[in-house]
CSV table of C-alpha atoms and ligand atoms in Angstrom, one decimal:
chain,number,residue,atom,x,y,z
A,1,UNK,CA,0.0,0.0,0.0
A,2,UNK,CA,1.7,3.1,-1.1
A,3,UNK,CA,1.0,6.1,0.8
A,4,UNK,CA,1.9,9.5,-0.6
A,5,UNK,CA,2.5,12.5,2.2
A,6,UNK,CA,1.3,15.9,1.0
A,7,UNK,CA,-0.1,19.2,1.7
A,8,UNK,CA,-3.3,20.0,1.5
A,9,UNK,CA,-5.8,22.6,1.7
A,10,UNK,CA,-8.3,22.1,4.5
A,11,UNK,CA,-11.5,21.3,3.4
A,12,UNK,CA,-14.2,23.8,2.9
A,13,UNK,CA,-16.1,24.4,6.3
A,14,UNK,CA,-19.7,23.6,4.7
A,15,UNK,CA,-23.0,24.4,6.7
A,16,UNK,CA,-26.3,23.7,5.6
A,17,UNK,CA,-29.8,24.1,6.9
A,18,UNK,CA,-33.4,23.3,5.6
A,19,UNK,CA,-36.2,24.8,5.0
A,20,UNK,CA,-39.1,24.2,7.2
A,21,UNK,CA,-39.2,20.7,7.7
A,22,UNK,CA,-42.7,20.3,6.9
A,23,UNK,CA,-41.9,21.4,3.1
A,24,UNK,CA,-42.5,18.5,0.5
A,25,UNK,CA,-39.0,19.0,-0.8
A,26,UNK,CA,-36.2,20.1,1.4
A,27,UNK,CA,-34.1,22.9,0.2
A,28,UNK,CA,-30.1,23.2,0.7
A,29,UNK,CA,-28.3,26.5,1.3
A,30,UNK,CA,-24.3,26.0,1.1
A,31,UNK,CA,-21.8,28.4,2.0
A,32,UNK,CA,-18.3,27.5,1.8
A,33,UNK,CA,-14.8,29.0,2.8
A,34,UNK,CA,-11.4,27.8,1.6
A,35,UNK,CA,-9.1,28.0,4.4
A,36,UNK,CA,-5.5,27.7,3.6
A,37,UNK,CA,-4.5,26.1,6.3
A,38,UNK,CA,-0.8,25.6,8.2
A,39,UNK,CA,0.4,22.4,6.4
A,40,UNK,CA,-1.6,19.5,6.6
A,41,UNK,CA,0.2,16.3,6.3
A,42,UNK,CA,-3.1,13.9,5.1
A,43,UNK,CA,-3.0,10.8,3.6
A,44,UNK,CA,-4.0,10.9,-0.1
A,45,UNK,CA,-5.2,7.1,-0.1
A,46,UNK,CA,-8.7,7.6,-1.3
A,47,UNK,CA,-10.9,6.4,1.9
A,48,UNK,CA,-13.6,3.8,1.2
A,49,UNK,CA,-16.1,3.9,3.7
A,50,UNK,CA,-20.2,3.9,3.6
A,51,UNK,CA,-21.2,7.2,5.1
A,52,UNK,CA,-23.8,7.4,7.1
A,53,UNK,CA,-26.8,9.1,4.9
A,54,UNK,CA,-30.7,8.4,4.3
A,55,UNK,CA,-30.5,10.5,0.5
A,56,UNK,CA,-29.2,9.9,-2.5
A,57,UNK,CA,-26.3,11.6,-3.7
A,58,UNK,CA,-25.6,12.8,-7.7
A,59,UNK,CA,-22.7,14.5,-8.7
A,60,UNK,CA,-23.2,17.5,-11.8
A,61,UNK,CA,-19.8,19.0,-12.7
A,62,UNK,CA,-19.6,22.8,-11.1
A,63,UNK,CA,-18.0,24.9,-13.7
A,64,UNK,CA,-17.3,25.4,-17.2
A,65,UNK,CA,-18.7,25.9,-20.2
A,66,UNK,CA,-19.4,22.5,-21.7
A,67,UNK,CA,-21.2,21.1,-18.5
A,68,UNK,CA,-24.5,23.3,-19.0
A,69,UNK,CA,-27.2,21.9,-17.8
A,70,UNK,CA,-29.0,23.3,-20.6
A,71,UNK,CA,-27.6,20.8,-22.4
A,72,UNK,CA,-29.7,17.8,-23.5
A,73,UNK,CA,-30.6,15.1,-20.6
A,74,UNK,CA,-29.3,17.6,-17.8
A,75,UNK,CA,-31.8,20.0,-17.9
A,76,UNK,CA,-34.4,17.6,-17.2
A,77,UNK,CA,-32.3,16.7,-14.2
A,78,UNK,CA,-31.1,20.2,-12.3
A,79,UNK,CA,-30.0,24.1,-12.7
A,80,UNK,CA,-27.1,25.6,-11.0
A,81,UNK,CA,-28.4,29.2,-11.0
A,82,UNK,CA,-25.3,30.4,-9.1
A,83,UNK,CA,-22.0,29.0,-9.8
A,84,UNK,CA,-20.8,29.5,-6.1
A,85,UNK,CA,-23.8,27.4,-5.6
A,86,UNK,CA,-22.8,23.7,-4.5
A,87,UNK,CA,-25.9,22.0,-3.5
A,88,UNK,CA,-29.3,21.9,-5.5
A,89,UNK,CA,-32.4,19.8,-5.5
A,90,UNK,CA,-34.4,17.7,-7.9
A,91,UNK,CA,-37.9,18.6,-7.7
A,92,UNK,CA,-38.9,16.0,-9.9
A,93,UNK,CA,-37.1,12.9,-7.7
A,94,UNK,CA,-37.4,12.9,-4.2
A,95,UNK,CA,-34.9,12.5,-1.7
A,96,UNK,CA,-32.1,13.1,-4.6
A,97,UNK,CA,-29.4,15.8,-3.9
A,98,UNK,CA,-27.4,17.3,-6.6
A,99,UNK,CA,-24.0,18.0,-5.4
A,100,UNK,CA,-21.7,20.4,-8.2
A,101,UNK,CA,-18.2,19.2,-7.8
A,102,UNK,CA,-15.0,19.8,-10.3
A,103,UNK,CA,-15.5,16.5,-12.6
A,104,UNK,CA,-12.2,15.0,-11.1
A,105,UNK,CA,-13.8,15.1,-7.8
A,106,UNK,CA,-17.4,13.5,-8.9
A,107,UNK,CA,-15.0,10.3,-9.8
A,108,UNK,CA,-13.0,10.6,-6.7
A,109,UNK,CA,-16.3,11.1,-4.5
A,110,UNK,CA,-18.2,7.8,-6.3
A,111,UNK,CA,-14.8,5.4,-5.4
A,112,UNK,CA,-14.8,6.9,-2.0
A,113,UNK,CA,-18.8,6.7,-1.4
A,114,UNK,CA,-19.3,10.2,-0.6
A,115,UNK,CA,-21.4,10.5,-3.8
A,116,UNK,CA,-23.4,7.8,-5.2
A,117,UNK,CA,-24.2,8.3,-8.8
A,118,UNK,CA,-22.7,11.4,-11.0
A,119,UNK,CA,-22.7,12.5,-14.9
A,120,UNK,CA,-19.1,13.7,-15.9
A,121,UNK,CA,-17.0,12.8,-19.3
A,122,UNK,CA,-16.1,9.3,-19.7
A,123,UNK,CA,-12.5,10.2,-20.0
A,124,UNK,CA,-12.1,11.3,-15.8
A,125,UNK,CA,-13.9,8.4,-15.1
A,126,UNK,CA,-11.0,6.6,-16.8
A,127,UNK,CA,-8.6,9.0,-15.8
A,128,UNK,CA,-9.8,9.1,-12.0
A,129,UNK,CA,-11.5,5.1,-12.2
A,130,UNK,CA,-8.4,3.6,-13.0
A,131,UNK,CA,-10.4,0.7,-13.6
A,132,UNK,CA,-11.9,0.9,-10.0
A,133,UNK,CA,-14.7,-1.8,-10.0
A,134,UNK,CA,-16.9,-0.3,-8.0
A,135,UNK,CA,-18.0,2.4,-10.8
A,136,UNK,CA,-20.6,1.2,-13.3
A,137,UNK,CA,-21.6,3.1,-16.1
A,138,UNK,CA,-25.5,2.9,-16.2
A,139,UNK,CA,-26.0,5.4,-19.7
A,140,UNK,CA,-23.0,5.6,-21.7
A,141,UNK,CA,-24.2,7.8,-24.6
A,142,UNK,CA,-25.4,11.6,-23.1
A,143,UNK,CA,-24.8,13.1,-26.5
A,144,UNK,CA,-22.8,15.8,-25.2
A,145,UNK,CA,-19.3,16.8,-24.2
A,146,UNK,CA,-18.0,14.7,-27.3
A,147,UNK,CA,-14.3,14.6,-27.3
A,148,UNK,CA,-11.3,12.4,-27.8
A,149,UNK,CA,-8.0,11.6,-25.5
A,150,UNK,CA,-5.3,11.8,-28.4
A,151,UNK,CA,-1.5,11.6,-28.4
A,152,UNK,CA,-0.4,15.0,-31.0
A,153,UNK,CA,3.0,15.8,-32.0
A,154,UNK,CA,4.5,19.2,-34.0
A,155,UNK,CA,3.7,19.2,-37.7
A,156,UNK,CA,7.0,21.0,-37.9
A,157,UNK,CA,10.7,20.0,-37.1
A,158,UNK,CA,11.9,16.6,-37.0
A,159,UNK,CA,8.1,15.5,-36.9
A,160,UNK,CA,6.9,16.8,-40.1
A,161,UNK,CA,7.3,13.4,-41.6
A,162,UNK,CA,6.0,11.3,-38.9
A,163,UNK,CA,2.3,10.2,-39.5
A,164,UNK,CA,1.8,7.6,-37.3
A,165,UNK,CA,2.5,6.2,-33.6
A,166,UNK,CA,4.3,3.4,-34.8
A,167,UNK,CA,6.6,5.7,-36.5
A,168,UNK,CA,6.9,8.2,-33.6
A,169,UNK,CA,7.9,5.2,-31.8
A,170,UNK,CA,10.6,4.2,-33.6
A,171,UNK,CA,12.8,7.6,-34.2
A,172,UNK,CA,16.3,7.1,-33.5
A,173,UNK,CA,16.1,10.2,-31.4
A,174,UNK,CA,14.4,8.3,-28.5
A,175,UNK,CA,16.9,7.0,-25.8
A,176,UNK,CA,17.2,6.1,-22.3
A,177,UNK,CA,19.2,9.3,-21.9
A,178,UNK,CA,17.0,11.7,-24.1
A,179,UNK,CA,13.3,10.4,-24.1
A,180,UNK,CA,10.2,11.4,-25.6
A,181,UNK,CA,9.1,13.9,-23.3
A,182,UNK,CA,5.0,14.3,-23.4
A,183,UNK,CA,2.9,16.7,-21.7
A,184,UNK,CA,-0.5,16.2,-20.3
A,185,UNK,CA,-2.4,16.5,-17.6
A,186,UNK,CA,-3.9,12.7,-17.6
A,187,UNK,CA,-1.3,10.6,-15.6
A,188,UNK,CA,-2.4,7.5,-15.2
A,189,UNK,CA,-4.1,7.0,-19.2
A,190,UNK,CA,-0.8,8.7,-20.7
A,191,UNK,CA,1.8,6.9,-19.3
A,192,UNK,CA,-0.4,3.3,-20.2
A,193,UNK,CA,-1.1,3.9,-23.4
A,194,UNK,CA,2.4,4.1,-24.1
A,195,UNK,CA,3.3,1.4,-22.2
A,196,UNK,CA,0.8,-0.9,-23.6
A,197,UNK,CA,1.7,0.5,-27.5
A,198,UNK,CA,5.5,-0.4,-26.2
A,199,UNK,CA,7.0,2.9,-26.8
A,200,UNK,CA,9.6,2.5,-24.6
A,201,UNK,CA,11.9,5.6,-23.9
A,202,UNK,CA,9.2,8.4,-22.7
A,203,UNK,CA,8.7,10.6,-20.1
A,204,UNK,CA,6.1,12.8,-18.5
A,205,UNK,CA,5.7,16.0,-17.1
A,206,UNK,CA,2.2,17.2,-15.8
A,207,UNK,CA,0.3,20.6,-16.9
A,208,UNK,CA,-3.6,21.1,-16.2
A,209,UNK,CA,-4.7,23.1,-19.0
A,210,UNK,CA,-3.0,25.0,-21.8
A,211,UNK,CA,-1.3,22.3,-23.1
A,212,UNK,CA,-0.5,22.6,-26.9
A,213,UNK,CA,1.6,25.5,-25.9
A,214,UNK,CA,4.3,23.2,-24.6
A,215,UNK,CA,6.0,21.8,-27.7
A,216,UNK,CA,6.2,25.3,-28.8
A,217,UNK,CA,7.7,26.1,-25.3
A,218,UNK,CA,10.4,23.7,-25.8
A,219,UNK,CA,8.8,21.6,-23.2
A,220,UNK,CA,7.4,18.9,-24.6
A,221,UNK,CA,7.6,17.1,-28.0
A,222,UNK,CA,4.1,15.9,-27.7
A,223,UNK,CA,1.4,16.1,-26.1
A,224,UNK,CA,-1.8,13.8,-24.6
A,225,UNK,CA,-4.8,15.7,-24.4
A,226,UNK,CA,-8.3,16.2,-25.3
A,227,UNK,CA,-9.5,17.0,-28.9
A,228,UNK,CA,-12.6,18.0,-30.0
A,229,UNK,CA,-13.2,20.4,-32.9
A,230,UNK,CA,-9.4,20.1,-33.3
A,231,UNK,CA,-9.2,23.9,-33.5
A,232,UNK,CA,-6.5,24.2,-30.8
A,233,UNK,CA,-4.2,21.6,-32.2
A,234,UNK,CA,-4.4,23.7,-35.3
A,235,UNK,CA,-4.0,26.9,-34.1
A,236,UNK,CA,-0.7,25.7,-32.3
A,237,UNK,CA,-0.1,23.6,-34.9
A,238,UNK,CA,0.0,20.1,-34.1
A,239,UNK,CA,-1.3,17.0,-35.6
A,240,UNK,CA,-3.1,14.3,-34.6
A,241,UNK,CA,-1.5,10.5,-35.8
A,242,UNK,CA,-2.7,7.1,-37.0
A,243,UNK,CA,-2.9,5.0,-33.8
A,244,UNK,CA,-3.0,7.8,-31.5
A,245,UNK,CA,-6.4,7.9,-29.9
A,246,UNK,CA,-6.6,7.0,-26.7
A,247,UNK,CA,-10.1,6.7,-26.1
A,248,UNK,CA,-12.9,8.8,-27.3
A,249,UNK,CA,-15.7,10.3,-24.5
A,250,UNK,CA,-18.5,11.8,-24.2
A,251,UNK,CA,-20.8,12.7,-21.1
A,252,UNK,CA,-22.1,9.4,-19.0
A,253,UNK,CA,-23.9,8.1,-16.2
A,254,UNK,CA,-21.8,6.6,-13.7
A,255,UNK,CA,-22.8,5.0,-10.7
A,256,UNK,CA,-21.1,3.0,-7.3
A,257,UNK,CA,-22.0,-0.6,-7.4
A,258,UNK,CA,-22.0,-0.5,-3.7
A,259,UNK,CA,-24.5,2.0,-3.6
A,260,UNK,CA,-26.6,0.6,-6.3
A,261,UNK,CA,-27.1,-2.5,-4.1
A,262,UNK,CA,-26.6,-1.6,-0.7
A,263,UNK,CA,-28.0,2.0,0.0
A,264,UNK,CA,-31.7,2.5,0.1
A,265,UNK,CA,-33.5,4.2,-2.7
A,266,UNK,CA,-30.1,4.0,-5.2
A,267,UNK,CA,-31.3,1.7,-7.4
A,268,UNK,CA,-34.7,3.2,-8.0
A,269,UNK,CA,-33.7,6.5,-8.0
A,270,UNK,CA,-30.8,5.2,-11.4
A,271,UNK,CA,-34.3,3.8,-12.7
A,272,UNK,CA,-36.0,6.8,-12.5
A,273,UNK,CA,-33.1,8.7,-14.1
A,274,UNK,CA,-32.0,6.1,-17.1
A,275,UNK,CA,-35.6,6.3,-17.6
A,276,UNK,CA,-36.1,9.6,-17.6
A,277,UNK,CA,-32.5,10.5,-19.5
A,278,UNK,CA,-33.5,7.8,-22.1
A,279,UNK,CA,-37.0,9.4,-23.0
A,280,UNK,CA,-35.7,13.1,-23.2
A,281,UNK,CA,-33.0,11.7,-25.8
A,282,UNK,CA,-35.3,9.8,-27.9
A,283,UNK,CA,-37.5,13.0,-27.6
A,284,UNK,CA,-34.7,15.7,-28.8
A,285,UNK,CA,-35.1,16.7,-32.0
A,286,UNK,CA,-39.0,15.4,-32.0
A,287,UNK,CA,-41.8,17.5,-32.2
A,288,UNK,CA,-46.0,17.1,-31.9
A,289,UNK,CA,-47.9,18.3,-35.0
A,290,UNK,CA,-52.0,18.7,-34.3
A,291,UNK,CA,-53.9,20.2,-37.2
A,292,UNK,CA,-57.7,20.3,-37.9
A,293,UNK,CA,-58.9,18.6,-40.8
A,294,UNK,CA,-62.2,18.2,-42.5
A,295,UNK,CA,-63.5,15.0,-42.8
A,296,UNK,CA,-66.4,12.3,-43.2
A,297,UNK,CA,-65.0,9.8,-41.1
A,298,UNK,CA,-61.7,9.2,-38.7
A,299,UNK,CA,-61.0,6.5,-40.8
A,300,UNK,CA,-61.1,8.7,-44.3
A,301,UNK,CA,-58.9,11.2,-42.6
A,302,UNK,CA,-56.3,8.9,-41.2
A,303,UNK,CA,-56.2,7.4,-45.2
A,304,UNK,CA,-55.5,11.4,-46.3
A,305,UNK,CA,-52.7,11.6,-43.7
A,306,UNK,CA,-51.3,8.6,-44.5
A,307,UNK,CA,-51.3,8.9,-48.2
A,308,UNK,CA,-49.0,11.3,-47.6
A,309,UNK,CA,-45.0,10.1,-47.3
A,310,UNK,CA,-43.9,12.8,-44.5
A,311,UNK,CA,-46.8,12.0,-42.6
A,312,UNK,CA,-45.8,8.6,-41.2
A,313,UNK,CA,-44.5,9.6,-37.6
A,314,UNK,CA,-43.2,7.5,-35.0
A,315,UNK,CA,-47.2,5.7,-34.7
A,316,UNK,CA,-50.2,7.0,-35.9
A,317,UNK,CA,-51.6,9.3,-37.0
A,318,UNK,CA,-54.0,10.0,-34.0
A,319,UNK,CA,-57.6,11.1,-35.5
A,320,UNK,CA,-60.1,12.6,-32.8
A,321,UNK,CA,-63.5,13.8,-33.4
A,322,UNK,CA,-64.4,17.6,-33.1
A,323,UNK,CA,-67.7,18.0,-32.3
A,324,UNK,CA,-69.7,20.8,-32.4
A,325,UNK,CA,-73.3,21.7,-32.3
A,326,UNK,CA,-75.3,20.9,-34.9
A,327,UNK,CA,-79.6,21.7,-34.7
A,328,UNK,CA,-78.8,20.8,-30.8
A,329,UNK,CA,-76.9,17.5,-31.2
A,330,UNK,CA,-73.2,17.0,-31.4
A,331,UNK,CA,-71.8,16.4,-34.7
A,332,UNK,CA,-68.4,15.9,-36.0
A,333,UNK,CA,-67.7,17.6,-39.1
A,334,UNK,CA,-63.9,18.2,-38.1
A,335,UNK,CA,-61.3,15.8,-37.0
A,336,UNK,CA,-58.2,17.1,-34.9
A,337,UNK,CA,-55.0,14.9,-36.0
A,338,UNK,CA,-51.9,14.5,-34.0
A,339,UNK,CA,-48.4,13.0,-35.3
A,340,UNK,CA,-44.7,13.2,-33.8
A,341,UNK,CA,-42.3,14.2,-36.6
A,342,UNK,CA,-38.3,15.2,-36.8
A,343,UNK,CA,-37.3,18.4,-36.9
A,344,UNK,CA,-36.1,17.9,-40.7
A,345,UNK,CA,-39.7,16.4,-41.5
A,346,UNK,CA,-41.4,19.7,-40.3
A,347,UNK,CA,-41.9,22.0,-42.8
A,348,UNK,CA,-42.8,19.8,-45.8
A,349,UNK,CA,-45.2,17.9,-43.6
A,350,UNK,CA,-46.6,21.4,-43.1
A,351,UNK,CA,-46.9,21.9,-46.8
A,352,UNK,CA,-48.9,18.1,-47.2
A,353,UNK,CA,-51.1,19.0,-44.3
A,354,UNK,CA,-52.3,22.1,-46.3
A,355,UNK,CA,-52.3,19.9,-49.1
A,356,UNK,CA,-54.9,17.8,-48.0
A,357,UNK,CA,-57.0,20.2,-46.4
A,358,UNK,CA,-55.5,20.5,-42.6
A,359,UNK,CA,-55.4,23.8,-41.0
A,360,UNK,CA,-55.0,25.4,-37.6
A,361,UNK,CA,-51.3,23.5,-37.5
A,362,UNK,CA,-50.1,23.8,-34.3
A,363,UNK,CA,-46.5,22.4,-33.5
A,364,UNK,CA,-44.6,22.5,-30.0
A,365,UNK,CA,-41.9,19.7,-28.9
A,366,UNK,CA,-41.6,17.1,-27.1
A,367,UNK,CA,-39.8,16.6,-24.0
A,368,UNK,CA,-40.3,12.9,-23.1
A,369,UNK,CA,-41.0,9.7,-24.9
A,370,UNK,CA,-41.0,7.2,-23.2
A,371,UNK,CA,-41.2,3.5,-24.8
A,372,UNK,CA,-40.7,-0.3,-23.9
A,373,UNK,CA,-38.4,-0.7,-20.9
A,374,UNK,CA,-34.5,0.5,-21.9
A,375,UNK,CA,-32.2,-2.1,-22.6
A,376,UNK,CA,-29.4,-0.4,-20.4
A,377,UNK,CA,-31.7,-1.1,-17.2
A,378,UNK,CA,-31.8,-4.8,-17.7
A,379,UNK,CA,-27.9,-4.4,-19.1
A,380,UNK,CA,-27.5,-2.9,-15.3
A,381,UNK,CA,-29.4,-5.6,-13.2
A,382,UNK,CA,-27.4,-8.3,-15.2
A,383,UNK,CA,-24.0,-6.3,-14.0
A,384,UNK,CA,-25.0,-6.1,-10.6
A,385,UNK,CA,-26.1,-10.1,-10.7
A,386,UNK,CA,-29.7,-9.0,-9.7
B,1,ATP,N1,-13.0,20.6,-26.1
B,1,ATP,C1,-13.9,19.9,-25.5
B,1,ATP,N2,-15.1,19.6,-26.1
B,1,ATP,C2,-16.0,18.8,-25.5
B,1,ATP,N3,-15.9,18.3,-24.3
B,1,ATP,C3,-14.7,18.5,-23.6
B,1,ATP,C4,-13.7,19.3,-24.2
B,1,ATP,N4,-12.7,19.4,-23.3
B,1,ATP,C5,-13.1,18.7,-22.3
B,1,ATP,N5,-14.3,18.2,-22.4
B,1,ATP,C6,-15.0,17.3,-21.5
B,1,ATP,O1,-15.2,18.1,-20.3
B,1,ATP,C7,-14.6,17.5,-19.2
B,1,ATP,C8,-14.1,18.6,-18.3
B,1,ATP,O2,-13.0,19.2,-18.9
B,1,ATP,P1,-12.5,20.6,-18.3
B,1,ATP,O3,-11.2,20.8,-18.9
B,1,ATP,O4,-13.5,21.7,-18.6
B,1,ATP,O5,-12.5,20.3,-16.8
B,1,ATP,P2,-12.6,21.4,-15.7
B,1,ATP,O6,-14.0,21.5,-15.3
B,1,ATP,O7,-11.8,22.6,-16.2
B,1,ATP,O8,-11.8,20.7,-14.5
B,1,ATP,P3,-10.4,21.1,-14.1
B,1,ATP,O9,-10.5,22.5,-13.7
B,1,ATP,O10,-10.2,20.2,-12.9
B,1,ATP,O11,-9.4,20.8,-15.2
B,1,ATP,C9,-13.6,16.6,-19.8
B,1,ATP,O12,-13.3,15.6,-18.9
B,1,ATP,C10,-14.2,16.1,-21.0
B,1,ATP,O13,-15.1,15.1,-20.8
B,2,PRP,O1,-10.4,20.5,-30.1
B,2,PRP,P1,-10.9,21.8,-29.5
B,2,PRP,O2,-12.3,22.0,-29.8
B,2,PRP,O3,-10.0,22.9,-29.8
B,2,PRP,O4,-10.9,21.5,-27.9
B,2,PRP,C1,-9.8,21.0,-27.3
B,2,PRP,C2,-9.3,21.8,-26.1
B,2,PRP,O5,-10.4,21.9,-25.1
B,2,PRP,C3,-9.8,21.6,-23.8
B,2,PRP,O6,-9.2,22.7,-23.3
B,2,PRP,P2,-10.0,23.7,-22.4
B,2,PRP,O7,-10.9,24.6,-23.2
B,2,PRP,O8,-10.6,23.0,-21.2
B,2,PRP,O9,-8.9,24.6,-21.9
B,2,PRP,P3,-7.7,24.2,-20.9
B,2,PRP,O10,-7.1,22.9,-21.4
B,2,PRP,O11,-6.7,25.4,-20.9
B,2,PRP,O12,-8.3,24.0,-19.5
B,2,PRP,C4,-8.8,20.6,-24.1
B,2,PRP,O13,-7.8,20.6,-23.0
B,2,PRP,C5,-8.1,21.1,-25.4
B,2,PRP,O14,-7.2,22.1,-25.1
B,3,MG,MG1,-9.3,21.5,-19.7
């Protein structure tokens, strides 16, 4: 067991009080104070221990400008109106507290049971997992926060030739005495994707952000960091190479298998969000179309709307009656006609509504769809052997 002595910053004195306790949902205020401390010797060992807690604890990343919660899935979840704010609720799921930590520290807090489920970028929980059993990924596929961890190297120099890892490997400039030096700020991926590509005479030094200034610097000749539009890497250029991704990421679902089957209300509270995340993706994109439509029967209007190809929705179309009064009994001349379309479908099924005599088209979008059970819940009760 190796145990690493360093300093450390005390942590944030954190006080919280509710609301009145009768209130349906309770509500968290949090104030918090860094206190540089006198040095701290403190073990860095990550502590696994079950704390002692009735609610259910998610972790939201607290800052930056690729984690908004605006963002599909999470705004169905939480807002952080405040960025000093740390602790939020979830009106829509009881006894679930949102808890805005730096993404590093959602990982950290999952493997030390201080947090039970959390959404961050599947790169930190590789980076800060290490392969950690205890973390289960219960949605894998957020559709945001796409990236990829990706080894980059000057386009200039001695490098413009090199195209690939294999290559970059095998440069007689490498040697025990003058190795590859790579920045990045992910330790633990970095140093074992090398390894496991055996390239063999490399070494490592550790920046947090700002990276692709360091070849340029004379620090580094490469660098392992995240890519996404690939902008920076060209604006400082540098090139990506064949065999150089390390793994690509986007925003997940993670979860403590300890949690999931020990603590109370963890499991269905996962449910309730896979479900939930699940129906909000399918429903992005998808939008309700209800127009009025003369007609002699339901039945003759749902043949109109289906004679037409943009018409076909996910099911349906839904025909209802329209009554109105007719010499003092109810009559139905019109018929109301719901469908769910794509965004791309819209307009041209606008144009064969008019077409075949609908008007009054209204359109707003959907939020939710739910369907059959998800796959990933039954994918999760197999993982956890229930
Ligand atoms: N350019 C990008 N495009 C899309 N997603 C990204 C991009 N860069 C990072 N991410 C995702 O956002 C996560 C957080 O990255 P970011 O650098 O913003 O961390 P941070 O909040 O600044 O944390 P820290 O301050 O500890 O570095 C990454 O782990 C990754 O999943
Ligand atoms: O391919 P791109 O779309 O250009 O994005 C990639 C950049 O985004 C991230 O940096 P970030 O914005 O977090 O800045 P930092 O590394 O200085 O923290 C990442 O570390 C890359 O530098
Ligand atoms: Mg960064």
């Amino acid at each position: 067991m190796s145990v690493m002595r360093t300093t450390f910053l005390q942590p944030p004195p954190i006080s919280y009080f509710s609301t009145s306790p009768s209130s349906p949902t309770m509500k968290f205020t949090v104030s918090c104070r860094l206190v540089a401390s006198p040095e701290t010797v403190v073990n860095v060992e990550v502590e696994k221990r079950p704390s002692e807690r009735n609610e259910v604890r998610l972790g939201l990343p607290s800052k930056g400008y690729r984690h908004t919660r605006s963002s599909q899935g999470l705004s169905i979840i939480s807002e952080q109106t405040n960025p000093r704010q740390y602790v939020a609720e979830i009106p829509q799921i009881s006894n679930l507290e949102v808890w805005f930590q730096r993404p590093k520290d959602v990982v950290r807090k999952l493997v030390s049971g201080d947090l039970d489920l959390g959404i961050v970028g599947m790169d930190t929980v590789m980076e800060y997992g290490q392969g950690d059993g205890d973390l289960i990924i219960v949605h894998d596929a957020l559709d945001y926060g796409d990236c990829h961890l990706s080894l980059a190297i000057p386009k200039y120099g001695i490098f413009e030739n090199i195209n690939s890892l294999d290559e970059l490997a095998k440069m007689p400039q490498w040697t025990p005495e003058r190795p590859l030096r790579v920045a990045t700020g992910f330790t633990y991926l970095g140093p074992k994707f090398m390894k496991d590509n055996g390239v063999n005479y490399v070494t490592f030094s550790v920046a947090d952000g700002a990276l692709e200034a360091a070849p340029a610097m004379g620090i580094a000749d490469a660098i392992v960091d995240l890519v996404s539009s690939g902008t920076t890497l060209k604006e400082n250029n540098l090139k990506e190479i064949e065999g150089g991704v390390i793994l690509k990421s986007q925003a997940v679902l993670v979860a403590s298998r300890k949690s999931l089957i020990q603590r109370n209300g963890v499991l269905d509270t996962t449910h309730e969000m896979l479900e939930r995340l699940e129906a909000h993706l399918k429903a992005v994109g998808q939008f309700t179309v209800t127009a009025n439509m003369r007609g002699s029967s339901a039945e003759e209007v749902a043949e109109r709307v289906l004679s037409q190809p943009s018409l076909s929705g996910l099911q349906g179309p839904t025909v209802s009656p329209v009554y109105s009064n007719r010499n003092g009994s109810a009559a139905a001349g019109y018929y109301a006609i719901v469908i769910c379309l794509p965004k791309q479908a819209l307009y041209k099924s606008v144009q064969q509504l008019r077409m075949i005599g609908g008007s009054g088209v209204l359109i707003s979008p959907l939020t939710y769809i739910f369907d059959e059970e998800t796959p990933r819940w039954r994918q999760l009760l197999s993982n956890l052997g229930l």
